[in-house]
JSON list of C-alpha atoms in Angstrom, two decimals:
[
{"chain": "A", "resi": 1, "resn": "UNK", "atom": "CA", "xyz": [-164.70, -66.04, 204.68]},
{"chain": "A", "resi": 2, "resn": "UNK", "atom": "CA", "xyz": [-167.87, -66.91, 206.56]},
{"chain": "A", "resi": 3, "resn": "UNK", "atom": "CA", "xyz": [-167.59, -69.97, 208.78]},
{"chain": "A", "resi": 4, "resn": "UNK", "atom": "CA", "xyz": [-170.39, -71.54, 210.80]},
{"chain": "A", "resi": 5, "resn": "UNK", "atom": "CA", "xyz": [-169.85, -73.72, 213.85]},
{"chain": "A", "resi": 6, "resn": "UNK", "atom": "CA", "xyz": [-172.48, -75.75, 215.64]},
{"chain": "A", "resi": 7, "resn": "UNK", "atom": "CA", "xyz": [-172.16, -77.13, 219.12]},
{"chain": "A", "resi": 8, "resn": "UNK", "atom": "CA", "xyz": [-172.70, -79.84, 220.22]},
{"chain": "A", "resi": 9, "resn": "UNK", "atom": "CA", "xyz": [-172.18, -82.15, 217.25]},
{"chain": "A", "resi": 10, "resn": "UNK", "atom": "CA", "xyz": [-174.53, -84.68, 218.81]},
{"chain": "A", "resi": 11, "resn": "UNK", "atom": "CA", "xyz": [-176.98, -84.63, 221.68]},
{"chain": "A", "resi": 12, "resn": "UNK", "atom": "CA", "xyz": [-179.06, -87.38, 223.27]},
{"chain": "A", "resi": 13, "resn": "UNK", "atom": "CA", "xyz": [-181.83, -86.49, 225.72]},
{"chain": "A", "resi": 14, "resn": "UNK", "atom": "CA", "xyz": [-184.81, -88.18, 227.33]},
{"chain": "A", "resi": 15, "resn": "UNK", "atom": "CA", "xyz": [-188.25, -87.26, 226.10]},
{"chain": "A", "resi": 16, "resn": "UNK", "atom": "CA", "xyz": [-189.71, -84.15, 227.68]},
{"chain": "A", "resi": 17, "resn": "UNK", "atom": "CA", "xyz": [-186.45, -82.30, 228.23]},
{"chain": "A", "resi": 18, "resn": "UNK", "atom": "CA", "xyz": [-185.90, -78.72, 227.11]},
{"chain": "A", "resi": 19, "resn": "UNK", "atom": "CA", "xyz": [-182.71, -78.28, 225.11]},
{"chain": "A", "resi": 20, "resn": "UNK", "atom": "CA", "xyz": [-180.55, -75.67, 223.41]},
{"chain": "A", "resi": 21, "resn": "UNK", "atom": "CA", "xyz": [-178.56, -75.97, 220.21]},
{"chain": "A", "resi": 22, "resn": "UNK", "atom": "CA", "xyz": [-175.84, -73.46, 219.50]},
{"chain": "A", "resi": 23, "resn": "UNK", "atom": "CA", "xyz": [-174.64, -71.85, 216.29]},
{"chain": "A", "resi": 24, "resn": "UNK", "atom": "CA", "xyz": [-171.84, -69.32, 215.82]},
{"chain": "A", "resi": 25, "resn": "UNK", "atom": "CA", "xyz": [-170.69, -67.49, 212.70]},
{"chain": "A", "resi": 26, "resn": "UNK", "atom": "CA", "xyz": [-167.59, -65.43, 211.96]},
{"chain": "A", "resi": 27, "resn": "UNK", "atom": "CA", "xyz": [-168.93, -62.59, 209.78]},
{"chain": "A", "resi": 28, "resn": "UNK", "atom": "CA", "xyz": [-171.68, -60.74, 211.63]},
{"chain": "A", "resi": 29, "resn": "UNK", "atom": "CA", "xyz": [-172.71, -58.64, 208.61]},
{"chain": "A", "resi": 30, "resn": "UNK", "atom": "CA", "xyz": [-175.57, -60.96, 207.73]},
{"chain": "A", "resi": 31, "resn": "UNK", "atom": "CA", "xyz": [-179.11, -60.24, 206.55]},
{"chain": "A", "resi": 32, "resn": "UNK", "atom": "CA", "xyz": [-180.60, -63.30, 208.19]},
{"chain": "A", "resi": 33, "resn": "UNK", "atom": "CA", "xyz": [-180.01, -66.67, 209.79]},
{"chain": "A", "resi": 34, "resn": "UNK", "atom": "CA", "xyz": [-181.99, -69.81, 209.15]},
{"chain": "A", "resi": 35, "resn": "UNK", "atom": "CA", "xyz": [-182.44, -73.03, 211.07]},
{"chain": "A", "resi": 36, "resn": "UNK", "atom": "CA", "xyz": [-183.23, -76.26, 209.22]},
{"chain": "A", "resi": 37, "resn": "UNK", "atom": "CA", "xyz": [-184.11, -79.79, 210.13]},
{"chain": "A", "resi": 38, "resn": "UNK", "atom": "CA", "xyz": [-182.79, -82.76, 208.15]},
{"chain": "A", "resi": 39, "resn": "UNK", "atom": "CA", "xyz": [-184.02, -86.31, 208.57]},
{"chain": "A", "resi": 40, "resn": "UNK", "atom": "CA", "xyz": [-181.58, -89.10, 207.58]},
{"chain": "A", "resi": 41, "resn": "UNK", "atom": "CA", "xyz": [-180.95, -89.22, 203.84]},
{"chain": "A", "resi": 42, "resn": "UNK", "atom": "CA", "xyz": [-183.52, -86.51, 203.18]},
{"chain": "A", "resi": 43, "resn": "UNK", "atom": "CA", "xyz": [-183.70, -82.89, 202.14]},
{"chain": "A", "resi": 44, "resn": "UNK", "atom": "CA", "xyz": [-183.94, -79.86, 204.43]},
{"chain": "A", "resi": 45, "resn": "UNK", "atom": "CA", "xyz": [-187.04, -78.49, 206.10]},
{"chain": "A", "resi": 46, "resn": "UNK", "atom": "CA", "xyz": [-186.96, -74.82, 207.06]},
{"chain": "A", "resi": 47, "resn": "UNK", "atom": "CA", "xyz": [-187.77, -74.30, 210.73]},
{"chain": "A", "resi": 48, "resn": "UNK", "atom": "CA", "xyz": [-187.16, -70.66, 211.49]},
{"chain": "A", "resi": 49, "resn": "UNK", "atom": "CA", "xyz": [-185.79, -67.61, 209.71]},
{"chain": "A", "resi": 50, "resn": "UNK", "atom": "CA", "xyz": [-184.50, -64.68, 211.75]},
{"chain": "A", "resi": 51, "resn": "UNK", "atom": "CA", "xyz": [-183.93, -61.38, 209.97]},
{"chain": "A", "resi": 52, "resn": "UNK", "atom": "CA", "xyz": [-180.93, -59.32, 211.09]},
{"chain": "A", "resi": 53, "resn": "UNK", "atom": "CA", "xyz": [-183.24, -56.74, 212.68]},
{"chain": "A", "resi": 54, "resn": "UNK", "atom": "CA", "xyz": [-184.92, -59.36, 214.84]},
{"chain": "A", "resi": 55, "resn": "UNK", "atom": "CA", "xyz": [-183.75, -60.83, 218.12]},
{"chain": "A", "resi": 56, "resn": "UNK", "atom": "CA", "xyz": [-185.83, -63.99, 218.05]},
{"chain": "A", "resi": 57, "resn": "UNK", "atom": "CA", "xyz": [-188.48, -66.04, 216.26]},
{"chain": "A", "resi": 58, "resn": "UNK", "atom": "CA", "xyz": [-190.88, -68.61, 217.62]},
{"chain": "A", "resi": 59, "resn": "UNK", "atom": "CA", "xyz": [-192.76, -71.47, 216.01]},
{"chain": "A", "resi": 60, "resn": "UNK", "atom": "CA", "xyz": [-194.62, -73.84, 218.28]},
{"chain": "A", "resi": 61, "resn": "UNK", "atom": "CA", "xyz": [-192.11, -75.46, 220.63]},
{"chain": "A", "resi": 62, "resn": "UNK", "atom": "CA", "xyz": [-189.18, -73.90, 218.81]},
{"chain": "A", "resi": 63, "resn": "UNK", "atom": "CA", "xyz": [-187.57, -70.59, 219.63]},
{"chain": "A", "resi": 64, "resn": "UNK", "atom": "CA", "xyz": [-184.54, -69.19, 217.85]},
{"chain": "A", "resi": 65, "resn": "UNK", "atom": "CA", "xyz": [-182.55, -66.20, 219.01]},
{"chain": "A", "resi": 66, "resn": "UNK", "atom": "CA", "xyz": [-179.97, -64.13, 217.18]},
{"chain": "A", "resi": 67, "resn": "UNK", "atom": "CA", "xyz": [-177.17, -61.98, 218.58]},
{"chain": "A", "resi": 68, "resn": "UNK", "atom": "CA", "xyz": [-175.48, -60.49, 215.52]},
{"chain": "A", "resi": 69, "resn": "UNK", "atom": "CA", "xyz": [-172.87, -58.55, 217.44]},
{"chain": "A", "resi": 70, "resn": "UNK", "atom": "CA", "xyz": [-171.49, -61.68, 219.05]},
{"chain": "A", "resi": 71, "resn": "UNK", "atom": "CA", "xyz": [-172.08, -63.86, 215.99]},
{"chain": "A", "resi": 72, "resn": "UNK", "atom": "CA", "xyz": [-174.32, -66.33, 217.78]},
{"chain": "A", "resi": 73, "resn": "UNK", "atom": "CA", "xyz": [-177.70, -67.98, 217.51]},
{"chain": "A", "resi": 74, "resn": "UNK", "atom": "CA", "xyz": [-179.47, -70.54, 219.65]},
{"chain": "A", "resi": 75, "resn": "UNK", "atom": "CA", "xyz": [-182.33, -72.89, 218.88]},
{"chain": "A", "resi": 76, "resn": "UNK", "atom": "CA", "xyz": [-184.40, -73.76, 221.92]},
{"chain": "A", "resi": 77, "resn": "UNK", "atom": "CA", "xyz": [-186.64, -76.83, 221.76]},
{"chain": "A", "resi": 78, "resn": "UNK", "atom": "CA", "xyz": [-189.18, -77.15, 224.53]},
{"chain": "A", "resi": 79, "resn": "UNK", "atom": "CA", "xyz": [-190.62, -80.42, 225.79]},
{"chain": "A", "resi": 80, "resn": "UNK", "atom": "CA", "xyz": [-188.69, -82.55, 223.31]},
{"chain": "A", "resi": 81, "resn": "UNK", "atom": "CA", "xyz": [-190.38, -85.51, 221.64]},
{"chain": "A", "resi": 82, "resn": "UNK", "atom": "CA", "xyz": [-188.98, -88.60, 219.86]},
{"chain": "A", "resi": 83, "resn": "UNK", "atom": "CA", "xyz": [-190.24, -87.09, 216.59]},
{"chain": "A", "resi": 84, "resn": "UNK", "atom": "CA", "xyz": [-187.79, -84.23, 217.08]},
{"chain": "A", "resi": 85, "resn": "UNK", "atom": "CA", "xyz": [-184.92, -86.64, 216.45]},
{"chain": "A", "resi": 86, "resn": "UNK", "atom": "CA", "xyz": [-183.06, -85.31, 213.41]},
{"chain": "A", "resi": 87, "resn": "UNK", "atom": "CA", "xyz": [-180.04, -83.24, 212.46]},
{"chain": "A", "resi": 88, "resn": "UNK", "atom": "CA", "xyz": [-180.47, -79.50, 212.96]},
{"chain": "A", "resi": 89, "resn": "UNK", "atom": "CA", "xyz": [-178.54, -77.19, 210.67]},
{"chain": "A", "resi": 90, "resn": "UNK", "atom": "CA", "xyz": [-177.82, -73.50, 211.00]},
{"chain": "A", "resi": 91, "resn": "UNK", "atom": "CA", "xyz": [-177.12, -71.40, 207.88]},
{"chain": "A", "resi": 92, "resn": "UNK", "atom": "CA", "xyz": [-176.18, -67.80, 207.08]},
{"chain": "A", "resi": 93, "resn": "UNK", "atom": "CA", "xyz": [-175.30, -65.92, 203.90]},
{"chain": "A", "resi": 94, "resn": "UNK", "atom": "CA", "xyz": [-171.57, -65.90, 203.06]},
{"chain": "A", "resi": 95, "resn": "UNK", "atom": "CA", "xyz": [-171.49, -62.12, 203.32]},
{"chain": "A", "resi": 96, "resn": "UNK", "atom": "CA", "xyz": [-174.05, -59.37, 203.73]},
{"chain": "A", "resi": 97, "resn": "UNK", "atom": "CA", "xyz": [-176.97, -59.90, 201.44]},
{"chain": "A", "resi": 98, "resn": "UNK", "atom": "CA", "xyz": [-176.81, -63.08, 199.43]},
{"chain": "A", "resi": 99, "resn": "UNK", "atom": "CA", "xyz": [-179.21, -65.82, 198.58]},
{"chain": "A", "resi": 100, "resn": "UNK", "atom": "CA", "xyz": [-176.42, -68.37, 198.93]},
{"chain": "A", "resi": 101, "resn": "UNK", "atom": "CA", "xyz": [-175.99, -70.07, 202.29]},
{"chain": "A", "resi": 102, "resn": "UNK", "atom": "CA", "xyz": [-173.07, -71.31, 204.35]},
{"chain": "A", "resi": 103, "resn": "UNK", "atom": "CA", "xyz": [-173.98, -74.19, 206.62]},
{"chain": "A", "resi": 104, "resn": "UNK", "atom": "CA", "xyz": [-172.70, -75.52, 209.88]},
{"chain": "A", "resi": 105, "resn": "UNK", "atom": "CA", "xyz": [-172.08, -79.25, 210.23]},
{"chain": "A", "resi": 106, "resn": "UNK", "atom": "CA", "xyz": [-175.21, -79.64, 212.28]},
{"chain": "A", "resi": 107, "resn": "UNK", "atom": "CA", "xyz": [-176.25, -81.06, 215.62]},
{"chain": "A", "resi": 108, "resn": "UNK", "atom": "CA", "xyz": [-177.59, -84.61, 215.55]},
{"chain": "A", "resi": 109, "resn": "UNK", "atom": "CA", "xyz": [-180.38, -84.80, 218.12]},
{"chain": "A", "resi": 110, "resn": "UNK", "atom": "CA", "xyz": [-181.75, -88.04, 219.51]},
{"chain": "A", "resi": 111, "resn": "UNK", "atom": "CA", "xyz": [-184.76, -87.88, 221.81]},
{"chain": "A", "resi": 112, "resn": "UNK", "atom": "CA", "xyz": [-185.25, -91.14, 223.67]},
{"chain": "A", "resi": 113, "resn": "UNK", "atom": "CA", "xyz": [-188.75, -92.30, 224.65]},
{"chain": "B", "resi": 1, "resn": "UNK", "atom": "CA", "xyz": [-193.16, -70.66, 200.46]},
{"chain": "B", "resi": 2, "resn": "UNK", "atom": "CA", "xyz": [-191.95, -72.75, 197.53]},
{"chain": "B", "resi": 3, "resn": "UNK", "atom": "CA", "xyz": [-192.50, -76.38, 196.66]},
{"chain": "B", "resi": 4, "resn": "UNK", "atom": "CA", "xyz": [-189.53, -78.02, 195.02]},
{"chain": "B", "resi": 5, "resn": "UNK", "atom": "CA", "xyz": [-189.68, -81.41, 193.31]},
{"chain": "B", "resi": 6, "resn": "UNK", "atom": "CA", "xyz": [-186.43, -83.20, 192.70]},
{"chain": "B", "resi": 7, "resn": "UNK", "atom": "CA", "xyz": [-185.92, -86.33, 190.63]},
{"chain": "B", "resi": 8, "resn": "UNK", "atom": "CA", "xyz": [-184.64, -88.98, 191.04]},
{"chain": "B", "resi": 9, "resn": "UNK", "atom": "CA", "xyz": [-184.83, -89.31, 194.82]},
{"chain": "B", "resi": 10, "resn": "UNK", "atom": "CA", "xyz": [-182.01, -91.85, 194.77]},
{"chain": "B", "resi": 11, "resn": "UNK", "atom": "CA", "xyz": [-179.89, -93.77, 192.31]},
{"chain": "B", "resi": 12, "resn": "UNK", "atom": "CA", "xyz": [-177.04, -96.25, 192.22]},
{"chain": "B", "resi": 13, "resn": "UNK", "atom": "CA", "xyz": [-174.72, -95.65, 189.28]},
{"chain": "B", "resi": 14, "resn": "UNK", "atom": "CA", "xyz": [-171.65, -97.27, 187.78]},
{"chain": "B", "resi": 15, "resn": "UNK", "atom": "CA", "xyz": [-168.40, -95.34, 187.87]},
{"chain": "B", "resi": 16, "resn": "UNK", "atom": "CA", "xyz": [-167.63, -93.51, 184.64]},
{"chain": "B", "resi": 17, "resn": "UNK", "atom": "CA", "xyz": [-171.29, -92.83, 183.86]},
{"chain": "B", "resi": 18, "resn": "UNK", "atom": "CA", "xyz": [-173.29, -89.62, 184.23]},
{"chain": "B", "resi": 19, "resn": "UNK", "atom": "CA", "xyz": [-176.50, -88.81, 186.08]},
{"chain": "B", "resi": 20, "resn": "UNK", "atom": "CA", "xyz": [-178.81, -85.87, 185.48]},
{"chain": "B", "resi": 21, "resn": "UNK", "atom": "CA", "xyz": [-180.85, -84.57, 188.39]},
{"chain": "B", "resi": 22, "resn": "UNK", "atom": "CA", "xyz": [-183.97, -82.52, 187.75]},
{"chain": "B", "resi": 23, "resn": "UNK", "atom": "CA", "xyz": [-185.38, -79.74, 189.92]},
{"chain": "B", "resi": 24, "resn": "UNK", "atom": "CA", "xyz": [-188.84, -78.27, 189.38]},
{"chain": "B", "resi": 25, "resn": "UNK", "atom": "CA", "xyz": [-190.20, -75.30, 191.37]},
{"chain": "B", "resi": 26, "resn": "UNK", "atom": "CA", "xyz": [-193.88, -74.45, 191.70]},
{"chain": "B", "resi": 27, "resn": "UNK", "atom": "CA", "xyz": [-193.30, -70.76, 190.93]},
{"chain": "B", "resi": 28, "resn": "UNK", "atom": "CA", "xyz": [-190.87, -68.60, 189.00]},
{"chain": "B", "resi": 29, "resn": "UNK", "atom": "CA", "xyz": [-187.57, -67.78, 190.69]},
{"chain": "B", "resi": 30, "resn": "UNK", "atom": "CA", "xyz": [-184.55, -65.85, 189.48]},
{"chain": "B", "resi": 31, "resn": "UNK", "atom": "CA", "xyz": [-181.84, -68.02, 190.97]},
{"chain": "B", "resi": 32, "resn": "UNK", "atom": "CA", "xyz": [-181.68, -71.71, 191.78]},
{"chain": "B", "resi": 33, "resn": "UNK", "atom": "CA", "xyz": [-178.89, -73.25, 193.79]},
{"chain": "B", "resi": 34, "resn": "UNK", "atom": "CA", "xyz": [-177.30, -76.69, 193.75]},
{"chain": "B", "resi": 35, "resn": "UNK", "atom": "CA", "xyz": [-175.67, -78.05, 196.91]},
{"chain": "B", "resi": 36, "resn": "UNK", "atom": "CA", "xyz": [-173.75, -81.23, 197.67]},
{"chain": "B", "resi": 37, "resn": "UNK", "atom": "CA", "xyz": [-173.72, -83.02, 201.00]},
{"chain": "B", "resi": 38, "resn": "UNK", "atom": "CA", "xyz": [-171.01, -85.65, 201.27]},
{"chain": "B", "resi": 39, "resn": "UNK", "atom": "CA", "xyz": [-171.46, -88.43, 203.85]},
{"chain": "B", "resi": 40, "resn": "UNK", "atom": "CA", "xyz": [-171.22, -87.06, 207.36]},
{"chain": "B", "resi": 41, "resn": "UNK", "atom": "CA", "xyz": [-170.59, -83.53, 206.13]},
{"chain": "B", "resi": 42, "resn": "UNK", "atom": "CA", "xyz": [-172.64, -80.38, 205.83]},
{"chain": "B", "resi": 43, "resn": "UNK", "atom": "CA", "xyz": [-173.91, -78.79, 202.66]},
{"chain": "B", "resi": 44, "resn": "UNK", "atom": "CA", "xyz": [-171.55, -77.14, 200.20]},
{"chain": "B", "resi": 45, "resn": "UNK", "atom": "CA", "xyz": [-172.74, -74.91, 197.37]},
{"chain": "B", "resi": 46, "resn": "UNK", "atom": "CA", "xyz": [-171.83, -76.23, 193.92]},
{"chain": "B", "resi": 47, "resn": "UNK", "atom": "CA", "xyz": [-173.22, -73.48, 191.72]},
{"chain": "B", "resi": 48, "resn": "UNK", "atom": "CA", "xyz": [-175.89, -70.85, 191.17]},
{"chain": "B", "resi": 49, "resn": "UNK", "atom": "CA", "xyz": [-178.13, -71.32, 188.13]},
{"chain": "B", "resi": 50, "resn": "UNK", "atom": "CA", "xyz": [-179.54, -68.20, 186.50]},
{"chain": "B", "resi": 51, "resn": "UNK", "atom": "CA", "xyz": [-182.04, -68.35, 183.68]},
{"chain": "B", "resi": 52, "resn": "UNK", "atom": "CA", "xyz": [-180.57, -67.23, 180.41]},
{"chain": "B", "resi": 53, "resn": "UNK", "atom": "CA", "xyz": [-176.94, -67.24, 181.44]},
{"chain": "B", "resi": 54, "resn": "UNK", "atom": "CA", "xyz": [-174.14, -69.60, 182.37]},
{"chain": "B", "resi": 55, "resn": "UNK", "atom": "CA", "xyz": [-174.18, -71.01, 185.87]},
{"chain": "B", "resi": 56, "resn": "UNK", "atom": "CA", "xyz": [-171.76, -69.54, 188.40]},
{"chain": "B", "resi": 57, "resn": "UNK", "atom": "CA", "xyz": [-169.58, -72.19, 190.03]},
{"chain": "B", "resi": 58, "resn": "UNK", "atom": "CA", "xyz": [-168.03, -72.08, 193.49]},
{"chain": "B", "resi": 59, "resn": "UNK", "atom": "CA", "xyz": [-164.37, -72.70, 194.08]},
{"chain": "B", "resi": 60, "resn": "UNK", "atom": "CA", "xyz": [-163.55, -76.36, 193.61]},
{"chain": "B", "resi": 61, "resn": "UNK", "atom": "CA", "xyz": [-166.41, -77.10, 191.22]},
{"chain": "B", "resi": 62, "resn": "UNK", "atom": "CA", "xyz": [-166.13, -76.99, 187.42]},
{"chain": "B", "resi": 63, "resn": "UNK", "atom": "CA", "xyz": [-168.61, -76.97, 184.58]},
{"chain": "B", "resi": 64, "resn": "UNK", "atom": "CA", "xyz": [-167.15, -80.04, 182.88]},
{"chain": "B", "resi": 65, "resn": "UNK", "atom": "CA", "xyz": [-167.85, -82.12, 185.97]},
{"chain": "B", "resi": 66, "resn": "UNK", "atom": "CA", "xyz": [-171.16, -80.53, 186.98]},
{"chain": "B", "resi": 67, "resn": "UNK", "atom": "CA", "xyz": [-172.88, -79.06, 183.91]},
{"chain": "B", "resi": 68, "resn": "UNK", "atom": "CA", "xyz": [-176.06, -77.17, 184.75]},
{"chain": "B", "resi": 69, "resn": "UNK", "atom": "CA", "xyz": [-179.00, -76.17, 182.60]},
{"chain": "B", "resi": 70, "resn": "UNK", "atom": "CA", "xyz": [-181.61, -73.54, 183.40]},
{"chain": "B", "resi": 71, "resn": "UNK", "atom": "CA", "xyz": [-184.03, -73.41, 180.45]},
{"chain": "B", "resi": 72, "resn": "UNK", "atom": "CA", "xyz": [-186.74, -71.42, 182.25]},
{"chain": "B", "resi": 73, "resn": "UNK", "atom": "CA", "xyz": [-187.63, -69.79, 185.55]},
{"chain": "B", "resi": 74, "resn": "UNK", "atom": "CA", "xyz": [-189.06, -72.94, 187.16]},
{"chain": "B", "resi": 75, "resn": "UNK", "atom": "CA", "xyz": [-186.67, -75.71, 186.12]},
{"chain": "B", "resi": 76, "resn": "UNK", "atom": "CA", "xyz": [-183.01, -76.66, 186.34]},
{"chain": "B", "resi": 77, "resn": "UNK", "atom": "CA", "xyz": [-180.87, -79.75, 185.91]},
{"chain": "B", "resi": 78, "resn": "UNK", "atom": "CA", "xyz": [-177.53, -80.74, 187.39]},
{"chain": "B", "resi": 79, "resn": "UNK", "atom": "CA", "xyz": [-175.47, -83.45, 185.73]},
{"chain": "B", "resi": 80, "resn": "UNK", "atom": "CA", "xyz": [-172.79, -85.31, 187.62]},
{"chain": "B", "resi": 81, "resn": "UNK", "atom": "CA", "xyz": [-170.37, -86.45, 184.91]},
{"chain": "B", "resi": 82, "resn": "UNK", "atom": "CA", "xyz": [-167.85, -89.26, 184.72]},
{"chain": "B", "resi": 83, "resn": "UNK", "atom": "CA", "xyz": [-168.76, -90.34, 188.21]},
{"chain": "B", "resi": 84, "resn": "UNK", "atom": "CA", "xyz": [-166.41, -91.89, 190.76]},
{"chain": "B", "resi": 85, "resn": "UNK", "atom": "CA", "xyz": [-167.19, -93.24, 194.24]},
{"chain": "B", "resi": 86, "resn": "UNK", "atom": "CA", "xyz": [-166.14, -89.85, 195.66]},
{"chain": "B", "resi": 87, "resn": "UNK", "atom": "CA", "xyz": [-169.23, -88.35, 194.02]},
{"chain": "B", "resi": 88, "resn": "UNK", "atom": "CA", "xyz": [-171.47, -90.41, 196.29]},
{"chain": "B", "resi": 89, "resn": "UNK", "atom": "CA", "xyz": [-173.45, -87.70, 198.09]},
{"chain": "B", "resi": 90, "resn": "UNK", "atom": "CA", "xyz": [-176.84, -86.14, 198.53]},
{"chain": "B", "resi": 91, "resn": "UNK", "atom": "CA", "xyz": [-177.42, -83.44, 195.93]},
{"chain": "B", "resi": 92, "resn": "UNK", "atom": "CA", "xyz": [-179.95, -80.76, 196.79]},
{"chain": "B", "resi": 93, "resn": "UNK", "atom": "CA", "xyz": [-181.70, -78.06, 194.83]},
{"chain": "B", "resi": 94, "resn": "UNK", "atom": "CA", "xyz": [-182.67, -74.81, 196.57]},
{"chain": "B", "resi": 95, "resn": "UNK", "atom": "CA", "xyz": [-184.43, -71.54, 195.89]},
{"chain": "B", "resi": 96, "resn": "UNK", "atom": "CA", "xyz": [-184.87, -68.31, 197.82]},
{"chain": "B", "resi": 97, "resn": "UNK", "atom": "CA", "xyz": [-186.79, -65.13, 197.17]},
{"chain": "B", "resi": 98, "resn": "UNK", "atom": "CA", "xyz": [-184.72, -62.08, 197.85]},
{"chain": "B", "resi": 99, "resn": "UNK", "atom": "CA", "xyz": [-182.79, -62.20, 201.07]},
{"chain": "B", "resi": 100, "resn": "UNK", "atom": "CA", "xyz": [-185.40, -64.30, 202.75]},
{"chain": "B", "resi": 101, "resn": "UNK", "atom": "CA", "xyz": [-186.23, -67.89, 203.50]},
{"chain": "B", "resi": 102, "resn": "UNK", "atom": "CA", "xyz": [-184.54, -70.62, 201.50]},
{"chain": "B", "resi": 103, "resn": "UNK", "atom": "CA", "xyz": [-186.36, -73.79, 200.49]},
{"chain": "B", "resi": 104, "resn": "UNK", "atom": "CA", "xyz": [-184.95, -77.14, 199.51]},
{"chain": "B", "resi": 105, "resn": "UNK", "atom": "CA", "xyz": [-185.99, -80.13, 197.49]},
{"chain": "B", "resi": 106, "resn": "UNK", "atom": "CA", "xyz": [-186.03, -83.57, 199.07]},
{"chain": "B", "resi": 107, "resn": "UNK", "atom": "CA", "xyz": [-182.60, -84.32, 197.67]},
{"chain": "B", "resi": 108, "resn": "UNK", "atom": "CA", "xyz": [-181.11, -86.96, 195.39]},
{"chain": "B", "resi": 109, "resn": "UNK", "atom": "CA", "xyz": [-179.12, -89.64, 197.14]},
{"chain": "B", "resi": 110, "resn": "UNK", "atom": "CA", "xyz": [-176.42, -90.82, 194.75]},
{"chain": "B", "resi": 111, "resn": "UNK", "atom": "CA", "xyz": [-174.29, -93.89, 195.27]},
{"chain": "B", "resi": 112, "resn": "UNK", "atom": "CA", "xyz": [-171.49, -94.61, 192.79]},
{"chain": "B", "resi": 113, "resn": "UNK", "atom": "CA", "xyz": [-170.18, -98.15, 192.67]}
]
């Protein structure tokens, strides 16, 4: 059964810092991995999708990497801003190819001005 | 991408009543997914809604409690029946195209009193 773990559960940093969020998953036979952002009480915004054949994806100040063999992904946020404060969720399919997703519990990020 | 509209965005309901949540997608999709996010927890898949067939429920979720309709390829509803305070959660609708990026509605924040 696919399980997703995110570390740390919460992170507080001063504005301008670079930071790394970690995600690990137990079944490495995945087609893709997706990172989401969730603001309090709101829905999910897709940040980055990494296909299994890719090692990393970049969007603006965000960079996500994927190491399927070790079952790990990282989300790197450069030059953090207070507007980056949110919960970041990592999700993978339960097995192989599936449109369903299994989510980690998320990392709650607070960027202090 | 896909634009998903979910209604209502929030509601406060009396225990023992039912609430129907609507999800509208801006384009046709084969499968739509309903997730639940309990307070302080991550997302858990409730069921997969296919047009023209019965929804497929995940372990721990039953049709009598969470009936789903899927009348066409752009619309679905989830009903939370005979509600109790334990049903207080954010309910989210999601779609994906093939084994690619998943998109979510803005969620319905339900409080049962």
